[in-house]
mmCIF file of C-alpha atoms in Angstrom:
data_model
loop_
_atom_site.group_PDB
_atom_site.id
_atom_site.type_symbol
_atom_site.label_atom_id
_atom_site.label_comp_id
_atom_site.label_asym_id
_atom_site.label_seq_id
_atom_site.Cartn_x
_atom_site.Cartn_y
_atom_site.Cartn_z
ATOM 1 C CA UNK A 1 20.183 33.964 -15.365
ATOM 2 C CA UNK A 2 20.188 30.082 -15.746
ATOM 3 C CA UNK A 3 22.070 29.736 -12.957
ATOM 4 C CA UNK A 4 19.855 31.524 -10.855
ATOM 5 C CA UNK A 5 16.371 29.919 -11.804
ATOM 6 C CA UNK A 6 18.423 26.867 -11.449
ATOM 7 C CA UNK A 7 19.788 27.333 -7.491
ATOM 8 C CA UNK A 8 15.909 28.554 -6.788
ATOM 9 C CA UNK A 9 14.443 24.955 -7.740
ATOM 10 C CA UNK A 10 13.236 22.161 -5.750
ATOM 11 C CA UNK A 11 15.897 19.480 -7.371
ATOM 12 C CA UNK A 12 18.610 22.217 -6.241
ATOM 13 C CA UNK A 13 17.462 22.108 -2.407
ATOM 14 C CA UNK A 14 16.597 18.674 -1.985
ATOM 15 C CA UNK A 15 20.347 18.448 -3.927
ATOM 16 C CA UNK A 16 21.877 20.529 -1.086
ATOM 17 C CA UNK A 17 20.029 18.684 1.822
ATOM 18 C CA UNK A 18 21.457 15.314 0.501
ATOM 19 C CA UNK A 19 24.684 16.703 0.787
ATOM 20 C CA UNK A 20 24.024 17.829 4.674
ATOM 21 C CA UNK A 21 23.150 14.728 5.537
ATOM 22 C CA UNK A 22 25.764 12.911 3.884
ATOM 23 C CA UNK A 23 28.030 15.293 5.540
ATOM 24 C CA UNK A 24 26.249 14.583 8.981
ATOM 25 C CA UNK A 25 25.991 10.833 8.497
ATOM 26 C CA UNK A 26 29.406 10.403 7.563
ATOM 27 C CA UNK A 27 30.625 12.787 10.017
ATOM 28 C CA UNK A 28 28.858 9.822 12.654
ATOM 29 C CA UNK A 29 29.718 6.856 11.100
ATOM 30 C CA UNK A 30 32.471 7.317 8.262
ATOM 31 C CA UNK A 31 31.245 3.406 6.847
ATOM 32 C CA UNK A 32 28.632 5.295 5.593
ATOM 33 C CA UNK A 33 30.815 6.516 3.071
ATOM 34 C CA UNK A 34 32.112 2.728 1.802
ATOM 35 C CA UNK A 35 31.456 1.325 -1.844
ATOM 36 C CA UNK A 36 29.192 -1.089 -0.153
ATOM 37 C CA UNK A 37 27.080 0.843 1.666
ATOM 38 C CA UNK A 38 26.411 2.993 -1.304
ATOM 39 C CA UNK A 39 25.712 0.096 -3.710
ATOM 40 C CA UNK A 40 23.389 -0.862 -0.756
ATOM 41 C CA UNK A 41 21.626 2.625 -0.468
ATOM 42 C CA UNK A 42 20.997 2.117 -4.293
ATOM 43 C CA UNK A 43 19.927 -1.251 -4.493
ATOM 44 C CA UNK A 44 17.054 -0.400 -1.858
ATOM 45 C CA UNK A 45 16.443 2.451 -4.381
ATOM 46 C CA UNK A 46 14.843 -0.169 -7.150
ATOM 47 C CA UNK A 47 11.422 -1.148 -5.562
ATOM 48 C CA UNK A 48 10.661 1.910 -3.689
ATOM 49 C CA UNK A 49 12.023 4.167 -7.099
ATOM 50 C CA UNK A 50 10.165 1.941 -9.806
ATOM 51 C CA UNK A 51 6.583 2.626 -7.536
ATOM 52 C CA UNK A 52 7.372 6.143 -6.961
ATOM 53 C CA UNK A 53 7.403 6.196 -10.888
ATOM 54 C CA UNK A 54 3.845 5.352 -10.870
ATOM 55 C CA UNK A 55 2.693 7.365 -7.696
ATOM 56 C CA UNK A 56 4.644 10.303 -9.395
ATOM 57 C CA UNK A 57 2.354 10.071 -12.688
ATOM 58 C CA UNK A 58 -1.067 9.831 -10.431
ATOM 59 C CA UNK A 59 -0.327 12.404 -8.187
ATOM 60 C CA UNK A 60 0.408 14.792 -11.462
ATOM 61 C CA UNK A 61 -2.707 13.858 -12.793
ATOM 62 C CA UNK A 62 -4.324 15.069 -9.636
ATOM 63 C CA UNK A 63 -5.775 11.485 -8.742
ATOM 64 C CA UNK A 64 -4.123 9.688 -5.805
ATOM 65 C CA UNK A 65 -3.557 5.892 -4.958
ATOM 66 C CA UNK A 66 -2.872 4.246 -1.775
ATOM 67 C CA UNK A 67 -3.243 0.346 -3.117
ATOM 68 C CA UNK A 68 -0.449 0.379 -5.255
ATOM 69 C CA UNK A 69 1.355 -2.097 -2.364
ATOM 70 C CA UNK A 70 -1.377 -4.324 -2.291
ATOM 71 C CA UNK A 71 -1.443 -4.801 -6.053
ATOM 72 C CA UNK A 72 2.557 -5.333 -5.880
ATOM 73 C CA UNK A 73 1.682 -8.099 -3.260
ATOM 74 C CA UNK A 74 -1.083 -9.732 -5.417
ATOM 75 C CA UNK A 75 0.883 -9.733 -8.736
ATOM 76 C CA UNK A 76 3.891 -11.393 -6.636
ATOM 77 C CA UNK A 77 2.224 -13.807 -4.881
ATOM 78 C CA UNK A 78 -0.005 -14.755 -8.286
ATOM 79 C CA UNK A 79 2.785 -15.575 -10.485
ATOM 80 C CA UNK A 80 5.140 -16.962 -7.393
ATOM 81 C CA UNK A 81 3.066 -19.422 -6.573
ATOM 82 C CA UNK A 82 0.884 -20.581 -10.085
ATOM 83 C CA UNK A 83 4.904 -20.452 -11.918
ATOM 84 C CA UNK A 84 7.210 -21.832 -8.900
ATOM 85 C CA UNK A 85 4.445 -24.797 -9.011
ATOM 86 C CA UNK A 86 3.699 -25.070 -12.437
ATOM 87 C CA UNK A 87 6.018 -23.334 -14.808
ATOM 88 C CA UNK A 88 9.296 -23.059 -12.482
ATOM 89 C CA UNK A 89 11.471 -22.633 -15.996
ATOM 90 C CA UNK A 90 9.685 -19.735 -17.213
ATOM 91 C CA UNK A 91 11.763 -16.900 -18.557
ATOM 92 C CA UNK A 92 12.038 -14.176 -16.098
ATOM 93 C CA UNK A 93 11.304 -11.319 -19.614
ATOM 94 C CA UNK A 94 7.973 -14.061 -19.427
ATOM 95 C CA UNK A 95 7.853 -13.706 -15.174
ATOM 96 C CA UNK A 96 7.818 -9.791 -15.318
ATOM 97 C CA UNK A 97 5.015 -9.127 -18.277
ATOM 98 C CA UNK A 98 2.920 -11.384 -16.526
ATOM 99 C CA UNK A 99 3.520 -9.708 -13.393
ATOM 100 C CA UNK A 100 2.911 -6.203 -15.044
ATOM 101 C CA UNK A 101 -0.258 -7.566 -16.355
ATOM 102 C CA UNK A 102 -2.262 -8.345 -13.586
ATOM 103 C CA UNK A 103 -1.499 -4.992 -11.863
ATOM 104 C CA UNK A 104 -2.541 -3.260 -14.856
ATOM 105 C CA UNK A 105 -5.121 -5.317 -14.633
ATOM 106 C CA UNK A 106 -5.664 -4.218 -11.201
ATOM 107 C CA UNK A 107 -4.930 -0.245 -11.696
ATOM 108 C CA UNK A 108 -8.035 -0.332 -14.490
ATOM 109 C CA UNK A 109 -10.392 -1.851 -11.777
ATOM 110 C CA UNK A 110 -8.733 1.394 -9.869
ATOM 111 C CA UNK A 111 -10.125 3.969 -12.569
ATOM 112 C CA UNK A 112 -13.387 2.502 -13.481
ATOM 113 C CA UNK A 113 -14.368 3.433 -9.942
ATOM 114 C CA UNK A 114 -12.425 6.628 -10.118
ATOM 115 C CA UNK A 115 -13.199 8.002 -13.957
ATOM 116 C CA UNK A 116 -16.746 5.974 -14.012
ATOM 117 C CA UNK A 117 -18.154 6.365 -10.930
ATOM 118 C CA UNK A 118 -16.670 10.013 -9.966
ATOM 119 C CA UNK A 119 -15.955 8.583 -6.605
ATOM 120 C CA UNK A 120 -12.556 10.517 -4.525
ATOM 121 C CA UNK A 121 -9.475 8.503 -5.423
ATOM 122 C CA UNK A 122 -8.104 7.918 -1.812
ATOM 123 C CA UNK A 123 -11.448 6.599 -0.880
ATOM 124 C CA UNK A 124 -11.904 3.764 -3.845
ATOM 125 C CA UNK A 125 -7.694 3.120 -3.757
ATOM 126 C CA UNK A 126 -7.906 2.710 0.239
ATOM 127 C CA UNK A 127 -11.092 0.117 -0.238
ATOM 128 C CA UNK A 128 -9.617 -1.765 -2.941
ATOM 129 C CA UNK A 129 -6.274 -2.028 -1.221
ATOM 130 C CA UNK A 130 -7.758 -3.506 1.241
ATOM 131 C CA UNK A 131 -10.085 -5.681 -1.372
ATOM 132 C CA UNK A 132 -7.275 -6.799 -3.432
ATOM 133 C CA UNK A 133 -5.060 -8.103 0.413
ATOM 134 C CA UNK A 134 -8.226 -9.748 1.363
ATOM 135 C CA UNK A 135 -8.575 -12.051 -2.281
ATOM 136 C CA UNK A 136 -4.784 -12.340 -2.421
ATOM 137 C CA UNK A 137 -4.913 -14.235 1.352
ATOM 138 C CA UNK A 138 -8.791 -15.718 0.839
ATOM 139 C CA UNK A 139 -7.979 -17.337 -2.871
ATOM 140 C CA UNK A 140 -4.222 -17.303 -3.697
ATOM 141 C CA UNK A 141 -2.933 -18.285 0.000
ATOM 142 C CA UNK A 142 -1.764 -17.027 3.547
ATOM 143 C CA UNK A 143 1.519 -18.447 3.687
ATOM 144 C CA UNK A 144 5.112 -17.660 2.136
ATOM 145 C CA UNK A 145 6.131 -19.402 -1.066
ATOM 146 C CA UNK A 146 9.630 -20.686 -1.200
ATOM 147 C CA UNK A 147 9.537 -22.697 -4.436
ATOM 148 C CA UNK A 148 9.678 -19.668 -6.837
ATOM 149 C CA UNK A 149 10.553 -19.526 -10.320
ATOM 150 C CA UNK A 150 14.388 -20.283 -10.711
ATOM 151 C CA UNK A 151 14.571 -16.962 -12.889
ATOM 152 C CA UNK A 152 13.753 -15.202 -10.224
ATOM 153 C CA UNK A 153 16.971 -16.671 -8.115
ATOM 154 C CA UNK A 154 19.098 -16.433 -10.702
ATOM 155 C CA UNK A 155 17.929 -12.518 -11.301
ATOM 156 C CA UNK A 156 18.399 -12.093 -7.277
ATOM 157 C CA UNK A 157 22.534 -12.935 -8.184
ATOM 158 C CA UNK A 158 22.605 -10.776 -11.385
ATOM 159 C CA UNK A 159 25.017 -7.787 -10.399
ATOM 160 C CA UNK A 160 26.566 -5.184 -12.703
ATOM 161 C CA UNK A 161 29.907 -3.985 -10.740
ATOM 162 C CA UNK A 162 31.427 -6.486 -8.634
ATOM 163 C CA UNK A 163 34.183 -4.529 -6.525
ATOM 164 C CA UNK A 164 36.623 -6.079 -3.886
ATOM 165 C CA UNK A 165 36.332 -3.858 -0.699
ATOM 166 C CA UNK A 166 38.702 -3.129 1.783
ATOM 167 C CA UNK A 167 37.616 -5.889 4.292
ATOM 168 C CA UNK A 168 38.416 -8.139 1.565
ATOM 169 C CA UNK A 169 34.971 -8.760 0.852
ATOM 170 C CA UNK A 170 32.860 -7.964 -2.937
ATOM 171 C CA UNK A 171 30.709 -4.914 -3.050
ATOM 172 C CA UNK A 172 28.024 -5.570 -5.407
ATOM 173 C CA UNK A 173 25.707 -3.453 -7.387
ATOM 174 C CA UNK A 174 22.459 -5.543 -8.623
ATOM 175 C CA UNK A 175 21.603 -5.527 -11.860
ATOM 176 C CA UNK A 176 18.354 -4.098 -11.105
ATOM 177 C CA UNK A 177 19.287 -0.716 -10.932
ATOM 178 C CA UNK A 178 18.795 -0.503 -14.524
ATOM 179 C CA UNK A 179 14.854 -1.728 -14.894
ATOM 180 C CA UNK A 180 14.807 1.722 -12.350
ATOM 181 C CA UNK A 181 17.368 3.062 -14.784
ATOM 182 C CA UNK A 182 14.431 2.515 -17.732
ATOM 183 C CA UNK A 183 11.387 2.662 -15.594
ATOM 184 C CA UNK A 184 12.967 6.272 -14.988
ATOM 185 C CA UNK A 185 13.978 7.274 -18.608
ATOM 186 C CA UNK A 186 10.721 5.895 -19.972
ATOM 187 C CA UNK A 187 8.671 8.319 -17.505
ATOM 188 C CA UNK A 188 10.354 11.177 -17.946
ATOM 189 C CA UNK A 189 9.910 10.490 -21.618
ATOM 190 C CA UNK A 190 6.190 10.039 -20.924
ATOM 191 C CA UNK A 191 5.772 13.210 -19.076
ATOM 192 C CA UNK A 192 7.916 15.801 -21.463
ATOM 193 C CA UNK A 193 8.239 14.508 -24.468
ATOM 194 C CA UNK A 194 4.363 12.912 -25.249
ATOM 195 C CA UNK A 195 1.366 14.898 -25.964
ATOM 196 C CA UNK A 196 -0.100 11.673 -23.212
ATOM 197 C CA UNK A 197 2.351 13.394 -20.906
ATOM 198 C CA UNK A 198 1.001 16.972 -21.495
ATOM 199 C CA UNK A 199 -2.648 15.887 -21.326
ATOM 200 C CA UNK A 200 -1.838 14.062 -17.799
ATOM 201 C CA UNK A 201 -0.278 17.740 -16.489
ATOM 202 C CA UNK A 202 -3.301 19.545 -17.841
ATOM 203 C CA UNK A 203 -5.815 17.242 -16.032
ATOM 204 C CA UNK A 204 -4.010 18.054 -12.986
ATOM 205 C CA UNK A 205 -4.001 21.470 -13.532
ATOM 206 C CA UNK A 206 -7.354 21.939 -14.386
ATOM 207 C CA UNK A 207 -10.252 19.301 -15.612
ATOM 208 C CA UNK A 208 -11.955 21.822 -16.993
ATOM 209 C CA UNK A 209 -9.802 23.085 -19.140
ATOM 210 C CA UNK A 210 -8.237 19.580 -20.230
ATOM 211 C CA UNK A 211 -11.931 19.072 -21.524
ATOM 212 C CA UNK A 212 -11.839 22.418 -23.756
ATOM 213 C CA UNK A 213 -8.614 21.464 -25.264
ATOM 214 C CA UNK A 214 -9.814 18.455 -26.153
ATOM 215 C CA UNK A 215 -8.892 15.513 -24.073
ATOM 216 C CA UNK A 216 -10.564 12.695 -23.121
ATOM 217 C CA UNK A 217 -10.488 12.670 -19.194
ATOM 218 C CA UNK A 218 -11.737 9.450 -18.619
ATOM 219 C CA UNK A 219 -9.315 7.719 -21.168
ATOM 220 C CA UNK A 220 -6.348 10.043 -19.489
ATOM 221 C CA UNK A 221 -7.179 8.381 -15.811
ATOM 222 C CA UNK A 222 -7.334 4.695 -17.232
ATOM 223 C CA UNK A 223 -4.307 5.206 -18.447
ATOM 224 C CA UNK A 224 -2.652 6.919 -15.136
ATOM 225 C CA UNK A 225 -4.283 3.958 -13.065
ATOM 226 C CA UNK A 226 -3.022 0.959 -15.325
ATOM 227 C CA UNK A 227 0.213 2.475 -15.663
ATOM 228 C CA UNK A 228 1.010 2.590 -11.714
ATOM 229 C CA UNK A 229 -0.401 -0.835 -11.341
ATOM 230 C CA UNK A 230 2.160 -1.859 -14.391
ATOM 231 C CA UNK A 231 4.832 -0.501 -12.107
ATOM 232 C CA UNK A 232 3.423 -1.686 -8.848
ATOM 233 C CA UNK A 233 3.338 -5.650 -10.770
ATOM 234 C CA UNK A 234 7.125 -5.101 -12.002
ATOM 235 C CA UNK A 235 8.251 -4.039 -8.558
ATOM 236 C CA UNK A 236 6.761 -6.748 -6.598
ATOM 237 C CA UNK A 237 8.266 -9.454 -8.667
ATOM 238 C CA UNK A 238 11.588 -7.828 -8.125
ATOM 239 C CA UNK A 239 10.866 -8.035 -4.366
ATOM 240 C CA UNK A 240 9.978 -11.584 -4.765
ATOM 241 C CA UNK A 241 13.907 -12.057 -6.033
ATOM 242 C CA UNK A 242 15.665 -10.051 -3.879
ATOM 243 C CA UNK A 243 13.794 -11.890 -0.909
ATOM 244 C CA UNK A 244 14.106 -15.530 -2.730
ATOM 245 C CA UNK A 245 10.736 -16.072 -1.753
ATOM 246 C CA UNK A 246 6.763 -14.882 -1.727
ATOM 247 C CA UNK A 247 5.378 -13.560 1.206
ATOM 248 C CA UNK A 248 2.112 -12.769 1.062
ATOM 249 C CA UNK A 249 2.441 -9.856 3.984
ATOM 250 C CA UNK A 250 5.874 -8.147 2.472
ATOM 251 C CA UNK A 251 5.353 -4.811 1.353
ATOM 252 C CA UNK A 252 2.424 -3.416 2.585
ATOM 253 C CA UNK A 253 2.113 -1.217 5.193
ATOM 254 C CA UNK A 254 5.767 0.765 3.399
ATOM 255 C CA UNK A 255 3.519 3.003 1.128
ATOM 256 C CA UNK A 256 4.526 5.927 3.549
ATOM 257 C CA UNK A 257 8.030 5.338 2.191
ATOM 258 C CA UNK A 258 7.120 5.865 -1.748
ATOM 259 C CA UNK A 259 4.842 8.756 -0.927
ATOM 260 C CA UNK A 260 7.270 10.420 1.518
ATOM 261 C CA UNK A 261 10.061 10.313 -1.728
ATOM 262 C CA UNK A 262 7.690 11.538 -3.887
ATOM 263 C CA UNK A 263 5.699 14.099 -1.961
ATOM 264 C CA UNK A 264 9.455 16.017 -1.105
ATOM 265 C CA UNK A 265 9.996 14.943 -4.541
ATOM 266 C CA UNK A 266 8.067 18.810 -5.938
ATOM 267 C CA UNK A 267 5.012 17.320 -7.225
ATOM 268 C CA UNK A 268 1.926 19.394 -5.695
ATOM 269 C CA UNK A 269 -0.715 16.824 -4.097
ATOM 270 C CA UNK A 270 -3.472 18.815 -6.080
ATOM 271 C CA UNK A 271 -1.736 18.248 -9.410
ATOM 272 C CA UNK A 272 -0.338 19.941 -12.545
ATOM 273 C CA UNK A 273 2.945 19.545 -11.244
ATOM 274 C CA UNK A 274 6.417 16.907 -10.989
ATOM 275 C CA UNK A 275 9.271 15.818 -12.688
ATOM 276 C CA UNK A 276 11.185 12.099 -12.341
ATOM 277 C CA UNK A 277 14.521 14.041 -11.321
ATOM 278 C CA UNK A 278 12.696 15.698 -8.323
ATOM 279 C CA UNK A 279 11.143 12.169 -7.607
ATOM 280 C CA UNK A 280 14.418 10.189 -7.743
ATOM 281 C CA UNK A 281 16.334 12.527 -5.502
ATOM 282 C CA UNK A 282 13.346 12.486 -3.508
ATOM 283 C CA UNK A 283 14.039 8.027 -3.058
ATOM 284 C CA UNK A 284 17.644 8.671 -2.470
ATOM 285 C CA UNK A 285 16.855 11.260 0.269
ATOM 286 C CA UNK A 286 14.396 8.766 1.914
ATOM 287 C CA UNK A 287 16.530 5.954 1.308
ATOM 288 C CA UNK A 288 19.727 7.119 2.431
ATOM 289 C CA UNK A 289 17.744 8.251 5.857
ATOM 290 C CA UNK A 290 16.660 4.643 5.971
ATOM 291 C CA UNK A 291 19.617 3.281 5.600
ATOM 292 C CA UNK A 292 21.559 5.656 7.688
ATOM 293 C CA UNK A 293 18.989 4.842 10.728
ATOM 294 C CA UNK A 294 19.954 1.260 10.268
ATOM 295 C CA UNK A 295 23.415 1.700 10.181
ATOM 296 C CA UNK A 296 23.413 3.835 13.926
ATOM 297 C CA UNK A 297 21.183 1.162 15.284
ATOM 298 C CA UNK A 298 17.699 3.238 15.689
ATOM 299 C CA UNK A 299 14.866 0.873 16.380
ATOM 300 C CA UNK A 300 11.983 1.127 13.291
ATOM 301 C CA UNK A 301 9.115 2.884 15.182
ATOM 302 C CA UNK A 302 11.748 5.906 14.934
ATOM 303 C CA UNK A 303 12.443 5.488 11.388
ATOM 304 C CA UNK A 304 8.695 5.472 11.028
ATOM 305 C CA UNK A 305 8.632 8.427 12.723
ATOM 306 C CA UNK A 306 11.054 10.370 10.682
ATOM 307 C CA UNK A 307 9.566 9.349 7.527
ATOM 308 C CA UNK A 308 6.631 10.759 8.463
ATOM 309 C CA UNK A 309 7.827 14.117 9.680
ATOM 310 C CA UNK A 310 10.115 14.736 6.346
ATOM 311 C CA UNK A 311 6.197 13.905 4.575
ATOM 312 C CA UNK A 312 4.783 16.953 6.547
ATOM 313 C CA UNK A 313 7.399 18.850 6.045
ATOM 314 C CA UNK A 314 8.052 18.276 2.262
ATOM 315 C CA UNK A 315 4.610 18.798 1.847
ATOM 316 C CA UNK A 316 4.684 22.488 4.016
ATOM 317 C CA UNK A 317 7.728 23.720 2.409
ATOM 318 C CA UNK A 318 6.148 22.982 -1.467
ATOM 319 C CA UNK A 319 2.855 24.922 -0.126
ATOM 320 C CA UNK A 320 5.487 27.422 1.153
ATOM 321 C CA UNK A 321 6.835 27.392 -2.069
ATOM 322 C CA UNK A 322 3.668 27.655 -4.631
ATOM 323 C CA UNK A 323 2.189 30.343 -2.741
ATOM 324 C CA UNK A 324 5.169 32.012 -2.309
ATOM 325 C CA UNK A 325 5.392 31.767 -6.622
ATOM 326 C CA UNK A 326 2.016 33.183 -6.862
ATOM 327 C CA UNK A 327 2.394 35.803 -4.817
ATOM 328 C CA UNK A 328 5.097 37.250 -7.000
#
């Protein structure tokens, strides 16, 4: 009976279309089955898993955010440039609370409008996104920032396996596929094992009822907001070291990619529903496409292109899905 409630869940079918593909794209170009490419596909995973964390958590709660880039961006280019200048020996434990501080700061701007104000989530994330890009070039600076902190190079270096390949060449795996590693854990821990967790679920369920039960709605969505701009800080620092520098116009404009892996991930846009194993195979779907478009040499506007067809139809097949549920 396990078995079959297992095969008939979304973590089993996006599973099974992971294999396809790595049956198709390895079937075209059998280097897409190397050490390296793999340690690759999950490397990309970090920044792109450690936001979907965050977007993962909002969408549950029923709320939505589409500035989570431009707070990455602002907490980056913040500490970048005040630390490279100032305080280039800082620790990088120091580098990365600072960084998760100012996007919490900036995800609690996010739900004042949102829990305060009543105003639609997309609306007040999209103007603030666009708010936050604005200060971050107007008061913080336009161009790229070379002189970061030395933690942040050294961190870029850090790798856990270290594998001679065929070619005679290392494949490396960085060593920040463990902050996803514990960005993942503690989320899933968050989400199934909190009563936070279970009041975050019933606000996306129904507000209503989260209000008869007892929880504080308000104090639910501060919390949702802070937390993805905690994530959204942490991942843009980690961009800054993987790129060895600050650039103020890296990362935006690739929400599609973090909302595609989540979206196909299960969670229902309107709420109530997710997990982080749903949302992880949902990155290494959307990664491994990525990375598999790159590899056969298909310019970007198609990549663009495919991302956003696998968000329609992740999105169709999980309406498919729930109504199909209730109509049993």
């Amino acid at each position: 009976m396990q078995i079959k409630k297992l095969l008939k869940t979304n973590e089993f079918f996006l599973f099974m279309v992971i294999v396809l593909f790595c049956v198709v794209f390895g079937f075209i170009n059998p280097a897409f089955f190397s050490l390296g490419n793999w340690f690759d596909i999950l490397k990309s995973m970090i920044e792109t898993g450690i936001l979907a964390m965050g977007v993962l958590v909002v969408l549950i709660s029923g709320g939505f955010d589409m500035s989570f880039m431009a707070v990455a961006v602002f907490a980056m280019h913040l500490i970048c440039l005040y630390f490279g200048k100032y305080v280039n020996d800082a620790p990088l434990w120091f580098l990365l609370l600072c960084g998760m501080a100012v996007g919490m700061i900036l995800g609690v701007c996010n739900s004042f409008f949102v829990a305060k104000c009543k105003l639609p989530p997309f609306i007040v994330t999209l103007g603030t996104s666009n708010i936050i890009s604005g200060l971050c070039l107007a008061f913080i600076g336009s161009k790229q920032v070379n002189n970061i902190p030395a933690a942040l190079i050294s961190f870029s270096r850090w790798n856990v396996i270290s594998v001679e390949n065929a070619a005679g060449g290392r494949a490396n795996l960085h060593g920040g596929i463990i902050i996803l590693a514990v960005a993942a854990v503690l989320t899933t821990i968050l989400l199934s094992k909190t009563m936070l967790g279970r009041s975050i679920y019933c606000l996306g369920g129904n507000p209503f009822s989260c209000i008869r039960v007892g929880f504080q709605n308000n104090k639910i969505i501060v919390f949702v907001y802070a937390f993805m701009g905690t994530l959204a800080g942490l991942s843009g620092l980690l961009h800054a070291s993987f790129q060895r520098m600050s650039n103020p116009y890296d990362m935006v404009g690739n929400e599609l990619n973090v909302i595609a892996a989540v979206v196909i991930g299960g969670p229902r846009v309107g709420g109530g529903y997710g997990n982080t194993v749903g949302t992880i195979l949902g990155v290494l779907l959307i990664t491994m496409v990525n990375n598999s478009l790159v590899m056969l040499r298909i310019p970007t506007f198609w990549q663009k292109a495919v991302v956003g067809l696998v968000i329609i139809l992740g999105t169709a097949i999980q309406i498919f899905r729930y109504r199909a549920s209730r109509g049993k």
